[in-house]
Coordinates of C-alpha atoms in Angstrom, one line a residue:
Chain A
D386 CA -22.7 39.1 60.3
G387 CA -23.0 39.0 56.3
G388 CA -23.9 35.7 54.8
I389 CA -26.2 33.9 52.7
T390 CA -29.1 31.6 54.3
Q391 CA -31.1 28.8 52.5
S392 CA -34.1 27.3 54.1
P393 CA -35.4 25.0 55.1
K394 CA -32.5 22.7 55.8
Y395 CA -34.7 19.4 54.9
L396 CA -37.8 19.6 52.9
F397 CA -40.2 16.4 51.9
R398 CA -42.4 16.9 49.1
K399 CA -45.1 14.5 47.9
E400 CA -45.2 13.8 44.1
G401 CA -47.0 16.2 41.9
Q402 CA -46.5 19.1 44.5
N403 CA -44.8 22.5 43.9
V404 CA -42.1 23.5 46.4
T405 CA -40.2 26.7 46.8
L406 CA -36.7 26.9 48.4
S407 CA -35.7 30.1 49.9
C408 CA -32.3 31.7 49.4
E409 CA -31.5 35.4 51.0
Q410 CA -28.1 37.1 51.2
N411 CA -27.2 40.2 52.7
L412 CA -23.7 40.6 51.2
N413 CA -24.9 43.1 48.5
H414 CA -23.8 40.7 46.0
D415 CA -25.1 41.2 42.3
A416 CA -25.2 37.5 41.0
M417 CA -26.8 34.7 43.0
Y418 CA -27.1 31.2 41.6
W419 CA -28.9 27.7 42.0
Y420 CA -27.2 24.3 41.9
R421 CA -28.4 20.8 42.2
Q422 CA -26.2 18.1 43.5
D423 CA -26.9 14.4 43.6
P424 CA -25.0 12.0 45.8
G425 CA -21.3 11.8 45.0
Q426 CA -21.8 14.1 42.2
G427 CA -20.8 17.7 41.1
L428 CA -22.8 20.8 41.2
R429 CA -25.1 21.3 38.1
L430 CA -26.1 24.8 37.5
I431 CA -30.0 25.3 37.2
Y432 CA -30.4 29.1 37.0
Y433 CA -28.3 32.3 37.6
S434 CA -29.0 35.8 37.9
Q435 CA -26.9 38.8 37.8
I436 CA -29.2 41.7 38.4
V437 CA -32.6 42.3 39.7
N438 CA -35.7 41.0 37.6
D439 CA -33.3 39.3 35.0
F440 CA -32.2 35.5 35.1
Q441 CA -30.8 33.0 32.9
K442 CA -31.1 29.2 32.5
G443 CA -28.3 27.0 33.5
D444 CA -27.5 23.6 32.2
I445 CA -30.6 21.7 33.7
A446 CA -33.4 24.6 34.2
E447 CA -36.2 22.0 33.1
G448 CA -38.8 21.7 35.8
Y449 CA -37.5 24.5 37.6
S450 CA -38.5 28.3 38.0
V451 CA -36.9 31.4 39.7
S452 CA -37.5 35.0 40.4
R453 CA -35.2 37.9 41.3
E454 CA -37.6 40.6 42.5
K455 CA -35.0 42.0 45.1
K456 CA -31.3 41.8 45.2
E457 CA -31.2 40.0 48.3
S458 CA -33.7 37.2 47.6
F459 CA -33.5 34.4 44.7
P460 CA -36.3 31.7 45.5
L461 CA -36.2 28.4 43.5
T462 CA -39.2 26.7 42.7
V463 CA -39.1 22.9 42.1
T464 CA -42.3 22.3 40.0
S465 CA -44.3 19.0 39.5
A466 CA -42.7 18.8 36.0
Q467 CA -39.3 17.8 37.2
K468 CA -38.9 14.2 37.0
N469 CA -36.5 13.5 39.8
P470 CA -36.4 16.3 42.2
T471 CA -34.8 14.5 45.1
A472 CA -31.5 16.1 45.6
F473 CA -29.4 18.8 47.5
Y474 CA -29.9 22.1 46.4
L475 CA -27.2 24.9 47.0
C476 CA -27.5 28.6 46.7
A477 CA -24.6 30.9 46.0
S478 CA -24.0 34.6 45.5
T479 CA -21.0 36.3 44.3
K480 CA -20.1 40.0 43.2
G481 CA -20.3 40.4 39.4
Q482 CA -16.6 40.4 38.5
K483 CA -15.0 37.1 37.5
N484 CA -12.2 37.2 40.0
T485 CA -14.4 36.9 43.1
E486 CA -15.4 33.9 44.9
A487 CA -18.8 32.6 45.3
F488 CA -20.1 32.2 49.0
F489 CA -22.8 29.2 49.6
G490 CA -25.7 28.6 51.6
Q491 CA -25.8 25.6 53.9
G492 CA -27.9 23.7 51.4
T493 CA -31.5 22.2 51.3
R494 CA -32.1 18.6 51.1
L495 CA -35.2 17.9 49.1
T496 CA -36.8 14.5 49.3
V497 CA -39.9 13.4 47.2
V498 CA -42.0 10.8 49.4
Chain B
A1491 CA -19.0 19.9 26.0
Q1492 CA -17.5 19.7 29.5
K1493 CA -16.2 23.1 30.5
I1494 CA -14.5 21.8 33.6
T1495 CA -13.0 18.0 33.8
Q1496 CA -11.8 16.4 37.1
T1497 CA -10.6 12.8 36.0
Q1498 CA -10.0 11.5 39.5
P1499 CA -13.1 10.4 41.0
G1500 CA -11.3 9.3 44.3
M1501 CA -7.8 10.0 45.6
F1502 CA -6.1 8.4 48.8
V1503 CA -3.1 10.1 50.4
Q1504 CA -1.1 9.4 53.5
E1505 CA -1.1 11.7 56.3
K1506 CA 1.6 14.3 56.1
E1507 CA 2.3 13.7 52.3
A1508 CA 1.3 16.0 49.4
V1509 CA -1.4 15.2 46.9
T1510 CA -2.3 16.7 43.6
L1511 CA -6.1 17.0 42.3
D1512 CA -6.3 17.3 38.6
C1513 CA -8.4 19.9 36.9
T1514 CA -8.7 20.8 33.2
Y1515 CA -10.8 23.4 31.6
D1516 CA -12.3 24.4 28.4
T1517 CA -12.8 28.0 27.1
S1518 CA -12.1 30.4 24.2
D1519 CA -12.1 33.4 26.5
Q1520 CA -8.7 35.1 27.1
S1521 CA -9.9 36.5 30.7
Y1522 CA -11.3 33.9 33.3
G1523 CA -11.2 32.8 36.6
L1524 CA -10.4 29.5 38.2
F1525 CA -11.4 28.3 41.8
W1526 CA -11.3 25.5 44.0
Y1527 CA -13.7 24.5 46.6
K1528 CA -13.7 22.0 49.5
Q1529 CA -16.9 20.2 50.3
P1530 CA -16.8 18.3 53.8
S1531 CA -19.5 15.6 54.6
S1532 CA -21.5 18.3 56.2
G1533 CA -22.2 19.7 52.6
E1534 CA -20.8 23.3 53.1
M1535 CA -18.8 24.8 50.3
I1536 CA -15.4 26.2 51.5
F1537 CA -13.4 28.7 49.1
L1538 CA -9.9 27.4 49.0
I1539 CA -7.8 29.3 46.4
Y1540 CA -8.3 31.4 43.2
Q1541 CA -6.2 31.7 39.8
G1542 CA -6.7 34.4 37.3
S1543 CA -6.1 33.9 33.7
Y1544 CA -3.6 36.8 33.7
D1545 CA -1.9 35.9 36.6
E1546 CA 1.6 35.1 36.0
Q1547 CA 2.4 33.5 39.2
N1548 CA 0.7 30.4 40.6
A1549 CA -1.6 31.1 43.5
T1550 CA -0.8 29.8 47.0
E1551 CA -2.8 29.9 50.1
G1552 CA -1.3 28.3 53.1
R1553 CA -1.0 24.4 52.3
Y1554 CA -2.8 24.9 48.9
S1555 CA -1.3 25.7 45.8
L1556 CA -2.4 25.9 42.3
N1557 CA -0.2 24.6 39.7
F1558 CA -1.6 26.6 36.6
Q1559 CA -0.4 25.8 33.1
K1560 CA -2.1 28.0 30.8
A1561 CA -1.3 26.3 27.3
R1562 CA -2.4 23.0 28.8
K1563 CA -5.4 24.5 30.0
S1564 CA -4.9 22.8 33.5
A1565 CA -5.3 24.2 37.1
N1566 CA -4.1 21.4 39.3
L1567 CA -4.8 21.9 43.3
V1568 CA -1.7 20.8 45.3
I1569 CA -2.3 20.2 49.1
S1570 CA 0.8 19.9 51.0
A1571 CA 1.5 18.0 54.4
S1572 CA -2.1 16.3 54.2
Q1573 CA -4.2 16.4 57.4
L1574 CA -7.0 13.8 58.3
G1575 CA -9.2 16.9 58.1
D1576 CA -8.6 17.5 54.5
S1577 CA -10.5 14.3 53.8
A1578 CA -13.6 15.9 51.6
M1579 CA -15.0 16.5 48.2
Y1580 CA -12.9 19.0 46.3
F1581 CA -14.4 21.0 43.2
C1582 CA -12.6 22.9 40.5
A1583 CA -14.8 25.7 39.2
M1584 CA -14.4 28.4 36.4
R1585 CA -15.9 31.9 35.6
E1586 CA -15.6 33.0 32.1
G1587 CA -17.6 35.4 29.6
R1588 CA -18.4 38.8 30.1
E1589 CA -16.7 40.7 33.1
Y1590 CA -20.5 41.0 34.4
G1591 CA -22.9 38.4 33.3
N1592 CA -20.7 35.6 33.5
K1593 CA -21.7 32.1 35.3
L1594 CA -19.5 29.9 37.5
V1595 CA -19.6 26.3 36.4
F1596 CA -18.2 23.4 38.4
G1597 CA -16.2 20.0 37.6
A1598 CA -17.6 16.7 38.9
G1599 CA -15.3 16.6 42.0
T1600 CA -12.7 14.3 43.5
I1601 CA -13.0 12.7 46.8
L1602 CA -9.8 12.7 48.8
R1603 CA -9.3 10.4 51.5
V1604 CA -6.4 11.0 53.8
K1605 CA -5.0 8.0 55.6
S1606 CA -3.3 7.9 59.1

């Protein structure tokens, strides 16, 4: 079955450590996105990528980094520079056209301890 | 500036009644796409309905319909015959910009609670 997979589902990190969240899709989608969601809040765009080896900053990119070396994969690294990283992180993918909906992973809940 | 505005943080509706969730958007593009998603407490995101800026008819999908008023830049979601399972967070979203190379942005969401 085609879909988008995020791992792990829950992640705990000590302050000052970098951590990488995985996102893989087998839908052959061109575009991939990372969003952050705080409790009771909306989705804020961190980074997005339309093609391999290219990505753009979203609205809250500071303290995060990404790579897009393969079409299927778009990992997100939460660096120690991110002051308040505890949140729910959602990865999405879409075809390139504006009239196509996004497919989402199940999310990763990151907690800094 | 906010691209997507959802002014209702929370809504209550009686089971079997209809409810309208508001969404206004801001864009200078002529071509854009508008989407609604549902997020239950489990956290998954469920696509509900799509409206294109050039579509003349309002979109409908089962009990969901989109009241699209282009001049007002509003894209309200109407849920008919509400069910207890409709209780969730609802997000309005937009894709604008180039056909390829656009980005998907979301509103702050509306929490809907259906009462029995």
